[in-house]
Tab-separated table of C-alpha atoms in Angstrom:
chain	number	residue	atom	x	y	z
A	1	MET	CA	100.383	60.959	114.633
A	2	HIS	CA	100.691	60.737	110.896
A	3	TRP	CA	104.385	61.584	110.448
A	4	GLN	CA	107.445	59.382	110.851
A	5	SER	CA	110.026	62.175	111.052
A	6	PHE	CA	110.288	65.937	111.274
A	7	SER	CA	111.849	66.330	107.826
A	8	GLU	CA	108.931	64.370	106.349
A	9	PHE	CA	106.582	66.822	108.051
A	10	ILE	CA	108.434	69.805	106.611
A	11	SER	CA	108.616	68.470	103.046
A	12	MET	CA	104.876	67.573	102.951
A	13	GLY	CA	105.477	64.927	100.315
A	14	GLY	CA	107.122	67.502	98.043
A	15	TYR	CA	104.293	70.010	98.436
A	16	GLY	CA	106.023	71.870	101.272
A	17	PHE	CA	106.197	75.217	99.478
A	18	TYR	CA	102.493	75.186	98.591
A	19	VAL	CA	101.203	73.830	101.916
A	20	TRP	CA	103.387	75.992	104.157
A	21	GLY	CA	102.881	78.934	101.835
A	22	SER	CA	99.109	78.636	102.212
A	23	PHE	CA	99.162	78.279	105.979
A	24	GLY	CA	101.733	81.072	106.220
A	25	VAL	CA	99.738	83.514	104.110
A	26	THR	CA	96.555	82.751	106.035
A	27	PHE	CA	97.917	83.317	109.517
A	28	LEU	CA	100.115	86.211	108.474
A	29	ALA	CA	97.035	87.983	107.093
A	30	MET	CA	94.999	87.275	110.215
A	31	GLY	CA	97.837	88.410	112.484
A	32	LEU	CA	98.288	91.579	110.448
A	33	GLU	CA	94.575	92.334	110.653
A	34	LEU	CA	94.584	91.973	114.443
A	35	TRP	CA	97.659	94.192	114.713
A	36	LEU	CA	96.088	96.895	112.534
A	37	VAL	CA	92.819	96.927	114.495
A	38	ASN	CA	94.735	97.071	117.741
A	39	LYS	CA	96.820	99.992	116.489
A	40	ARG	CA	93.666	101.830	115.446
A	41	ARG	CA	92.176	101.320	118.917
A	42	GLN	CA	95.349	102.663	120.573
A	43	ARG	CA	95.369	105.683	118.280
A	44	ILE	CA	91.774	106.488	119.200
A	45	SER	CA	92.248	106.099	122.945
A	46	GLN	CA	95.340	108.320	122.718
A	47	ALA	CA	93.251	110.980	121.004
A	48	VAL	CA	90.512	110.608	123.609
A	49	LYS	CA	92.974	111.075	126.452
A	50	GLN	CA	94.291	114.243	124.885
A	51	GLU	CA	90.740	115.453	124.416
A	52	ALA	CA	90.016	114.850	128.125
A	53	ILE	CA	93.017	116.943	129.162
B	1	MET	CA	43.969	94.986	140.448
B	2	GLU	CA	45.175	94.367	136.963
B	3	THR	CA	42.712	92.863	134.583
B	4	ASN	CA	44.176	93.961	131.325
B	5	THR	CA	47.582	92.286	131.546
B	6	GLY	CA	48.256	92.631	127.845
B	7	THR	CA	49.162	96.266	127.945
B	8	ASN	CA	50.996	96.558	131.250
B	9	ARG	CA	53.262	93.545	131.069
B	10	PRO	CA	56.891	94.555	131.735
B	11	ARG	CA	58.666	94.603	128.414
B	12	ILE	CA	62.290	94.041	127.674
B	13	ASN	CA	63.536	96.789	125.503
B	14	TRP	CA	65.363	94.798	122.837
B	15	LEU	CA	66.158	97.937	120.940
B	16	LYS	CA	68.355	98.984	123.834
B	17	TYR	CA	71.203	96.912	122.377
B	18	ALA	CA	70.723	98.548	119.001
B	19	SER	CA	72.133	101.779	120.403
B	20	PRO	CA	75.888	102.211	120.027
B	21	LYS	CA	76.166	103.462	123.605
B	22	THR	CA	74.919	100.208	125.152
B	23	PHE	CA	76.449	97.985	122.501
B	24	TYR	CA	79.954	99.323	123.105
B	25	PRO	CA	80.514	97.762	126.558
B	26	LEU	CA	78.647	94.575	125.571
B	27	ALA	CA	81.004	94.090	122.622
B	28	GLY	CA	83.932	94.742	124.946
B	29	LYS	CA	82.816	91.870	127.187
B	30	LEU	CA	82.349	89.454	124.257
B	31	ILE	CA	85.724	90.042	122.583
B	32	PRO	CA	88.025	88.166	125.003
B	33	TRP	CA	85.752	85.098	125.079
B	34	CYS	CA	85.602	84.910	121.287
B	35	ALA	CA	89.319	85.544	120.901
B	36	VAL	CA	90.363	82.849	123.384
B	37	SER	CA	88.010	80.203	121.994
B	38	ALA	CA	89.095	81.122	118.453
B	39	ALA	CA	92.754	80.581	119.390
B	40	VAL	CA	91.977	77.221	121.039
B	41	LEU	CA	89.877	75.937	118.132
B	42	ILE	CA	92.321	77.089	115.454
B	43	ALA	CA	95.176	75.402	117.345
B	44	TYR	CA	93.120	72.194	117.581
B	45	GLY	CA	92.168	72.440	113.902
B	46	LEU	CA	95.836	72.873	112.952
B	47	TYR	CA	96.744	69.879	115.107
B	48	ILE	CA	94.225	67.682	113.283
B	49	GLY	CA	94.910	69.114	109.840
B	50	LEU	CA	98.699	69.030	109.952
B	51	LEU	CA	99.504	66.222	112.380
B	52	VAL	CA	96.619	63.755	112.643
B	53	ALA	CA	94.756	63.685	109.309
B	54	PRO	CA	95.932	60.990	106.860
B	55	THR	CA	97.267	61.452	103.328
B	56	ASP	CA	94.758	61.897	100.512
B	57	PHE	CA	94.512	59.160	97.869
B	58	GLN	CA	94.687	61.643	94.965
B	59	GLN	CA	96.620	64.658	96.142
B	60	GLY	CA	98.982	63.216	98.728
B	61	GLU	CA	99.975	65.758	101.385
B	62	GLY	CA	99.129	68.678	99.099
B	63	TYR	CA	95.447	68.433	99.964
B	64	ARG	CA	96.153	69.859	103.455
B	65	ILE	CA	95.667	73.330	101.983
B	66	ILE	CA	91.952	72.520	102.281
B	67	PHE	CA	92.107	73.195	106.034
B	68	VAL	CA	92.645	76.909	105.429
B	69	HIS	CA	91.293	77.344	101.906
B	70	VAL	CA	87.746	76.087	102.420
B	71	PRO	CA	87.015	77.857	105.747
B	72	ALA	CA	88.422	81.105	104.290
B	73	ALA	CA	86.269	80.725	101.162
B	74	TRP	CA	83.176	80.001	103.257
B	75	PHE	CA	83.662	83.125	105.358
B	76	SER	CA	84.468	85.270	102.346
B	77	MET	CA	80.907	84.526	101.177
B	78	PHE	CA	79.174	84.351	104.549
B	79	LEU	CA	80.647	87.638	105.789
B	80	TYR	CA	79.540	89.317	102.575
B	81	LEU	CA	75.960	88.195	103.161
B	82	LEU	CA	76.182	89.345	106.781
B	83	MET	CA	77.551	92.719	105.679
B	84	ALA	CA	74.781	93.097	103.084
B	85	MET	CA	72.196	92.139	105.715
B	86	TYR	CA	73.430	94.806	108.144
B	87	ALA	CA	73.628	97.339	105.325
B	88	GLY	CA	70.045	96.523	104.315
B	89	LEU	CA	68.900	96.730	107.932
B	90	GLY	CA	70.572	100.118	108.119
B	91	LEU	CA	68.639	101.335	105.086
B	92	VAL	CA	65.307	100.025	106.368
B	93	LEU	CA	65.545	101.082	110.021
B	94	ASN	CA	67.931	103.967	109.487
B	95	ALA	CA	69.905	102.427	112.366
B	96	ARG	CA	73.410	103.763	112.779
B	97	LEU	CA	74.760	100.698	114.563
B	98	SER	CA	73.759	98.527	111.584
B	99	TYR	CA	75.812	100.673	109.246
B	100	MET	CA	78.738	100.548	111.635
B	101	MET	CA	78.516	96.741	111.749
B	102	ALA	CA	78.495	96.553	107.948
B	103	THR	CA	81.529	98.851	107.824
B	104	ALA	CA	83.329	96.737	110.423
B	105	ILE	CA	82.654	93.442	108.617
B	106	ALA	CA	83.974	94.514	105.194
B	107	PRO	CA	87.764	94.404	105.839
B	108	THR	CA	87.602	90.943	107.438
B	109	GLY	CA	85.471	89.639	104.577
B	110	ALA	CA	87.886	91.091	102.039
B	111	MET	CA	90.810	89.499	103.879
B	112	PHE	CA	89.210	86.043	103.787
B	113	THR	CA	88.467	86.519	100.076
B	114	LEU	CA	92.111	87.334	99.457
B	115	ILE	CA	93.209	84.320	101.532
B	116	ALA	CA	90.848	82.049	99.578
B	117	LEU	CA	92.246	83.357	96.269
B	118	VAL	CA	95.919	83.108	97.275
B	119	THR	CA	95.678	79.669	98.913
B	120	GLY	CA	93.596	78.500	95.954
B	121	SER	CA	96.336	79.679	93.628
B	122	LEU	CA	98.966	77.861	95.701
B	123	TRP	CA	96.790	74.756	95.495
B	124	GLY	CA	95.985	75.046	91.795
B	125	LYS	CA	99.599	75.246	90.634
B	126	PRO	CA	100.722	71.767	91.740
B	127	MET	CA	97.379	69.974	91.310
B	128	TRP	CA	95.772	71.492	88.222
B	129	GLY	CA	98.956	72.820	86.649
B	130	ALA	CA	98.062	76.527	86.703
B	131	TRP	CA	98.173	79.364	89.254
B	132	TRP	CA	95.031	80.867	87.814
B	133	VAL	CA	92.309	80.044	85.267
B	134	TRP	CA	89.350	82.147	84.218
B	135	ASP	CA	86.668	79.638	85.116
B	136	ALA	CA	83.336	80.694	86.623
B	137	ARG	CA	84.257	79.823	90.237
B	138	LEU	CA	87.555	81.684	90.304
B	139	THR	CA	86.237	84.658	88.348
B	140	SER	CA	83.177	85.132	90.566
B	141	GLU	CA	85.346	84.905	93.712
B	142	LEU	CA	87.610	87.596	92.247
B	143	ILE	CA	84.507	89.736	91.618
B	144	LEU	CA	83.679	89.287	95.318
B	145	LEU	CA	87.029	90.828	96.225
B	146	PHE	CA	86.285	93.768	93.905
B	147	LEU	CA	82.868	94.217	95.544
B	148	TYR	CA	84.449	94.409	98.992
B	149	ILE	CA	87.035	96.893	97.718
B	150	GLY	CA	84.280	98.867	95.982
B	151	TYR	CA	82.307	98.921	99.228
B	152	PHE	CA	84.985	100.516	101.339
B	153	SER	CA	86.349	102.794	98.674
B	154	LEU	CA	82.865	104.177	98.091
B	155	GLN	CA	82.609	104.816	101.818
B	156	ALA	CA	85.941	106.567	101.834
B	157	ALA	CA	85.045	108.623	98.759
B	158	ILE	CA	81.958	110.297	100.252
B	159	ASP	CA	82.644	112.836	103.003
B	160	ASP	CA	79.172	112.936	104.491
B	161	LYS	CA	79.072	109.795	106.701
B	162	ASN	CA	75.323	109.424	106.395
B	163	ARG	CA	75.336	109.525	102.613
B	164	ALA	CA	78.430	107.294	102.464
B	165	ASP	CA	76.608	104.688	104.561
B	166	LYS	CA	73.556	104.737	102.329
B	167	ALA	CA	75.399	104.622	99.005
B	168	SER	CA	77.704	101.811	100.088
B	169	ALA	CA	74.758	99.892	101.555
B	170	VAL	CA	73.077	99.904	98.159
B	171	LEU	CA	76.285	98.594	96.582
B	172	ALA	CA	76.529	95.858	99.229
B	173	LEU	CA	72.953	94.756	98.564
B	174	VAL	CA	73.332	94.757	94.788
B	175	GLY	CA	76.550	92.776	95.034
B	176	ALA	CA	74.950	90.121	97.264
B	177	ILE	CA	73.650	88.456	94.106
B	178	ASN	CA	77.244	87.398	93.401
B	179	VAL	CA	77.326	85.083	96.445
B	180	PRO	CA	74.876	82.438	95.136
B	181	ILE	CA	76.641	82.744	91.778
B	182	ILE	CA	79.958	81.814	93.420
B	183	TYR	CA	78.367	78.993	95.364
B	184	PHE	CA	76.508	77.378	92.470
B	185	SER	CA	79.050	78.227	89.721
B	186	VAL	CA	80.513	74.714	89.877
B	187	LYS	CA	77.040	73.264	89.242
B	188	TRP	CA	75.797	75.714	86.639
B	189	TRP	CA	78.833	75.815	84.397
B	190	ASN	CA	81.760	73.697	83.269
B	191	THR	CA	84.530	74.710	85.614
B	192	LEU	CA	88.023	73.483	86.362
B	193	HIS	CA	87.222	73.835	90.060
B	194	GLN	CA	85.616	70.682	91.440
B	195	GLY	CA	82.186	70.546	93.065
B	196	ALA	CA	81.467	70.984	96.779
B	197	SER	CA	82.806	68.280	99.102
B	198	VAL	CA	80.534	69.412	101.896
B	199	SER	CA	76.977	70.632	101.354
B	200	LEU	CA	73.713	70.699	103.233
B	201	THR	CA	71.947	68.342	100.858
B	202	GLN	CA	74.473	65.563	100.372
B	203	ALA	CA	76.649	63.316	102.504
B	204	PRO	CA	80.161	64.808	102.690
B	205	ALA	CA	82.654	63.416	100.184
B	206	MET	CA	85.439	63.464	102.769
B	207	ALA	CA	86.862	61.056	105.319
B	208	ALA	CA	85.489	61.808	108.817
B	209	ILE	CA	88.756	62.991	110.396
B	210	MET	CA	89.513	65.336	107.476
B	211	LEU	CA	86.004	66.760	107.714
B	212	LYS	CA	86.357	67.180	111.482
B	213	GLY	CA	89.584	69.150	111.108
B	214	MET	CA	88.048	71.401	108.479
B	215	LEU	CA	84.877	72.112	110.462
B	216	ILE	CA	86.818	72.888	113.654
B	217	MET	CA	88.993	75.274	111.677
B	218	ALA	CA	85.849	76.889	110.253
B	219	VAL	CA	84.351	77.449	113.728
B	220	GLY	CA	87.707	78.892	114.804
B	221	PHE	CA	87.670	81.308	111.855
B	222	TRP	CA	84.090	82.283	112.739
B	223	LEU	CA	85.019	83.147	116.324
B	224	TYR	CA	88.096	85.018	115.105
B	225	SER	CA	85.854	86.996	112.752
B	226	ILE	CA	83.428	87.894	115.548
B	227	ALA	CA	86.271	89.047	117.798
B	228	VAL	CA	88.016	91.202	115.209
B	229	ILE	CA	84.736	92.648	113.868
B	230	LEU	CA	83.627	93.625	117.380
B	231	MET	CA	87.016	95.244	117.978
B	232	ARG	CA	86.588	97.211	114.771
B	233	VAL	CA	82.994	98.220	115.469
B	234	ARG	CA	84.114	99.611	118.828
B	235	CYS	CA	86.665	101.766	117.028
B	236	GLU	CA	83.936	102.804	114.625
B	237	ILE	CA	81.615	103.803	117.491
B	238	LEU	CA	84.365	105.793	119.199
B	239	GLU	CA	85.278	107.621	116.022
B	240	ARG	CA	81.716	108.553	115.197
B	241	ASP	CA	80.256	109.251	118.634
B	242	SER	CA	81.281	111.327	121.597
B	243	LYS	CA	84.434	109.581	122.596
B	244	THR	CA	84.967	110.298	126.257
B	245	ALA	CA	81.564	109.083	127.407
B	246	MET	CA	82.175	105.629	125.959
B	247	ILE	CA	85.576	105.070	127.441
B	248	ARG	CA	84.473	106.109	130.936
B	249	GLN	CA	81.671	103.544	130.734
B	250	ASP	CA	83.976	100.731	129.844
C	1	MET	CA	56.778	104.708	110.738
C	2	LYS	CA	55.304	105.549	107.371
C	3	ALA	CA	58.597	106.659	105.893
C	4	ARG	CA	60.186	103.464	107.151
C	5	HIS	CA	57.553	101.319	105.425
C	6	LYS	CA	57.945	103.259	102.215
C	7	ARG	CA	61.706	102.817	102.305
C	8	PHE	CA	61.314	99.093	102.947
C	9	GLY	CA	58.904	98.760	100.026
C	10	LEU	CA	61.271	100.553	97.675
C	11	ILE	CA	64.206	98.406	98.694
C	12	ALA	CA	62.140	95.226	98.312
C	13	VAL	CA	60.995	96.208	94.828
C	14	GLY	CA	64.561	97.154	93.883
C	15	LEU	CA	65.900	93.825	95.094
C	16	ILE	CA	63.256	91.830	93.226
C	17	LEU	CA	63.998	93.716	90.001
C	18	LEU	CA	67.695	93.086	90.529
C	19	VAL	CA	67.178	89.361	90.998
C	20	ILE	CA	65.113	89.160	87.823
C	21	ALA	CA	67.734	91.120	85.887
C	22	THR	CA	70.524	88.874	87.139
C	23	VAL	CA	68.645	85.691	86.277
C	24	LEU	CA	68.142	86.986	82.735
C	25	ILE	CA	71.755	88.064	82.401
C	26	THR	CA	73.170	84.776	83.675
C	27	LYS	CA	70.837	82.844	81.381
C	28	SER	CA	72.031	84.714	78.328
C	29	PHE	CA	75.662	84.524	79.398
C	30	ARG	CA	75.502	80.867	80.252
C	31	SER	CA	77.048	79.760	76.975
C	32	ASN	CA	79.883	82.267	77.261
C	33	LEU	CA	80.926	81.126	80.706
C	34	VAL	CA	81.691	77.605	79.533
C	35	PHE	CA	85.246	76.804	80.525
C	36	PHE	CA	85.617	73.791	78.252
C	37	PHE	CA	83.802	71.767	75.593
C	38	SER	CA	83.267	68.025	75.713
C	39	PRO	CA	84.429	65.869	72.764
C	40	THR	CA	80.750	65.346	71.834
C	41	GLN	CA	80.215	69.115	71.658
C	42	VAL	CA	83.350	69.485	69.507
C	43	GLU	CA	82.104	66.735	67.192
C	44	LYS	CA	78.771	68.540	66.845
C	45	GLY	CA	80.599	71.715	65.909
C	46	GLU	CA	79.626	73.683	69.022
C	47	ALA	CA	83.215	74.651	69.778
C	48	PRO	CA	84.738	77.673	68.012
C	49	LYS	CA	86.048	76.794	64.547
C	50	THR	CA	88.911	79.251	64.576
C	51	GLY	CA	91.265	80.183	67.357
C	52	SER	CA	92.022	78.222	70.471
C	53	PHE	CA	89.515	76.748	72.906
C	54	ARG	CA	89.496	74.162	75.699
C	55	ILE	CA	88.345	70.585	75.647
C	56	GLY	CA	87.586	68.633	78.805
C	57	GLY	CA	86.868	65.052	79.746
C	58	LEU	CA	88.703	61.991	80.963
C	59	VAL	CA	92.084	60.750	79.773
C	60	GLU	CA	91.128	57.553	77.942
C	61	ASN	CA	92.560	54.429	79.563
C	62	GLY	CA	95.546	53.057	77.676
C	63	SER	CA	95.756	56.045	75.339
C	64	LEU	CA	98.783	57.860	76.830
C	65	LYS	CA	101.843	57.557	74.586
C	66	ARG	CA	105.232	59.255	74.710
C	67	MET	CA	106.365	60.217	71.220
C	68	PRO	CA	109.745	58.910	69.967
C	69	ASP	CA	111.188	62.451	70.089
C	70	GLY	CA	110.890	62.275	73.871
C	71	LEU	CA	109.234	65.706	74.077
C	72	HIS	CA	105.668	65.233	72.904
C	73	VAL	CA	102.970	63.155	74.534
C	74	GLN	CA	99.741	61.987	72.945
C	75	PHE	CA	96.573	60.897	74.678
C	76	LYS	CA	92.841	60.809	74.019
C	77	VAL	CA	90.268	62.931	75.802
C	78	THR	CA	86.953	61.142	76.098
C	79	ASP	CA	83.500	61.834	77.508
C	80	THR	CA	82.771	58.084	77.124
C	81	ALA	CA	80.684	58.812	73.995
C	82	LYS	CA	83.267	60.457	71.738
C	83	SER	CA	87.011	60.956	72.025
C	84	ILE	CA	89.568	63.360	70.566
C	85	PRO	CA	93.323	62.715	70.205
C	86	VAL	CA	95.504	65.382	71.845
C	87	GLN	CA	99.162	66.184	71.353
C	88	TYR	CA	101.105	68.169	73.923
C	89	LYS	CA	104.672	69.218	74.600
C	90	GLY	CA	105.514	70.171	78.138
C	91	ILE	CA	105.210	69.137	81.767
C	92	LEU	CA	102.007	67.367	82.753
C	93	PRO	CA	100.446	68.291	86.117
C	94	ASP	CA	100.832	65.921	89.092
C	95	LEU	CA	97.248	64.741	88.953
C	96	PHE	CA	97.353	63.911	85.237
C	97	LYS	CA	96.464	60.223	84.981
C	98	GLU	CA	94.655	57.839	82.683
C	99	GLY	CA	91.014	57.583	83.687
C	100	LYS	CA	91.130	60.985	85.463
C	101	GLY	CA	89.771	64.388	84.488
C	102	VAL	CA	91.677	66.703	82.173
C	103	VAL	CA	91.206	70.080	80.484
C	104	ALA	CA	93.415	70.964	77.503
C	105	GLU	CA	93.690	74.318	75.752
C	106	GLY	CA	94.732	74.538	72.118
C	107	LYS	CA	93.632	74.232	68.505
C	108	LEU	CA	92.169	71.463	66.420
C	109	ASN	CA	94.331	70.919	63.305
C	110	GLU	CA	93.040	69.784	59.898
C	111	ASN	CA	93.751	66.105	60.727
C	112	GLY	CA	91.452	66.252	63.755
C	113	LEU	CA	94.394	66.240	66.185
C	114	PHE	CA	94.060	68.684	69.062
C	115	GLU	CA	97.354	70.518	69.511
C	116	ALA	CA	97.392	71.564	73.150
C	117	SER	CA	99.386	74.494	74.462
C	118	GLN	CA	98.354	73.848	78.079
C	119	VAL	CA	97.128	70.749	79.893
C	120	LEU	CA	95.353	71.036	83.244
C	121	ALA	CA	94.219	68.238	85.550
C	122	LYS	CA	90.662	68.342	86.852
C	123	HIS	CA	90.151	66.366	90.050
C	124	ASP	CA	86.961	65.452	91.886
C	125	GLU	CA	85.713	66.581	95.279
C	126	ASN	CA	86.490	63.338	97.149
C	127	TYR	CA	89.053	63.324	99.919
C	128	MET	CA	90.018	60.109	101.714
C	129	PRO	CA	93.032	58.101	102.802
C	130	PRO	CA	94.537	55.728	100.158
C	131	GLU	CA	93.388	52.646	102.105
C	132	ALA	CA	89.766	53.825	101.961
C	133	ALA	CA	90.072	54.508	98.224
C	134	ALA	CA	91.513	51.009	97.703
C	135	ALA	CA	88.651	49.481	99.708
C	136	ILE	CA	86.051	51.313	97.618
C	137	GLU	CA	87.752	50.195	94.416
C	138	ALA	CA	87.808	46.591	95.626
C	139	ALA	CA	84.115	46.799	96.535
C	140	ASN	CA	83.270	48.219	93.107
C	141	ALA	CA	85.280	45.513	91.374
C	142	ALA	CA	83.417	42.852	93.379
C	143	LYS	CA	80.111	44.455	92.423
C	144	THR	CA	80.853	44.428	88.688
C	145	LYS	CA	81.966	40.780	88.985
C	146	GLU	CA	78.657	40.004	90.647
C	147	SER	CA	76.674	41.702	87.905
C	148	VAL	CA	78.606	39.836	85.214
C	149	LYS	CA	77.587	36.551	86.848
């Protein structure tokens, strides 16, 4: 383990905003993409069910 | 008795998987495997990148942005080439599944391009002293984002699916020339962006543990891409083909 | 089958033409895509005479001075062959250091002083822990000692 304390980990040697910002943006975008694809799939299967009835 | 074995040998019909109908359930089986291994590898990559990897001698802790920036930039380019390849295959073979794959790849590629640009900006501000500069690397990566956007807006603009596929495929192929330009921009021109730390021809200019974290993250991003692209291509198949038949098969 | 071959041929020809066109375009644009000029290029008069442009190189060792007014800094940008004095007022980026890469944007005044409006740090592609960097430096120092002997 590289870090001595939790606050050290959060501050990232003063680059906290940039480092956490980058990781945040990346995983937020990926999460959003998954959510959107999943919503699209649900919408289609809903439409298919209605078609079947 | 068979004497002429050449003609009667049982043949596997490889083209079977090129039909949307058979590809749909196959993709469905692949998705959970890719998704789970992507989650595991990304978690492991984050563990190495944020907790294990040491400080950098130049950039201190700020260099840790590399663990998301470089894999995202790699896949922004790689997914474009893959999209262009499927689009080209679609034009040559007139195969519908190829077009659907190209369509399904575009949003993920565009997302990684955006991630590469934003994380690069967040990295450039503290290290270089600017959020953005118009050097050849950054400009060509921005053009890549415009190409992706152009690709799916062209598809949306043409009502006839068949014609939309063909027109956007041509755009995808033409734009593919931008990918080697992005990659070699740091060699061909004076840029603010530094050269490649990892390449096929040279020993990596990174400490082993940093490199390990970055490569694991990259494999994780690759598996994530496969999973989300297969999910999207299934939607694409359902929307374009007779819907009920597919779902009953699943 | 025939139509397929024809289509393939057309696409192949189109792609080849496109590659040729791009190579020509990039060749002719090469000079315009230059992000910065080296001090040698500036000396030779290759940089624009009027308006602002960028110079790039290394911050010459021992050349960084804070001006008495406490606002301006002066340093020299060198490409090891030629060097240009630069004056700048503002915050220097974290990676700005003597002996490291730098790109400055501004204008050359009549005294040959480059008045920078923006200073950017250019770093290299090496990533390693500080201990490893120190070890490499020590090894290099030993090597130069050896060669002096």
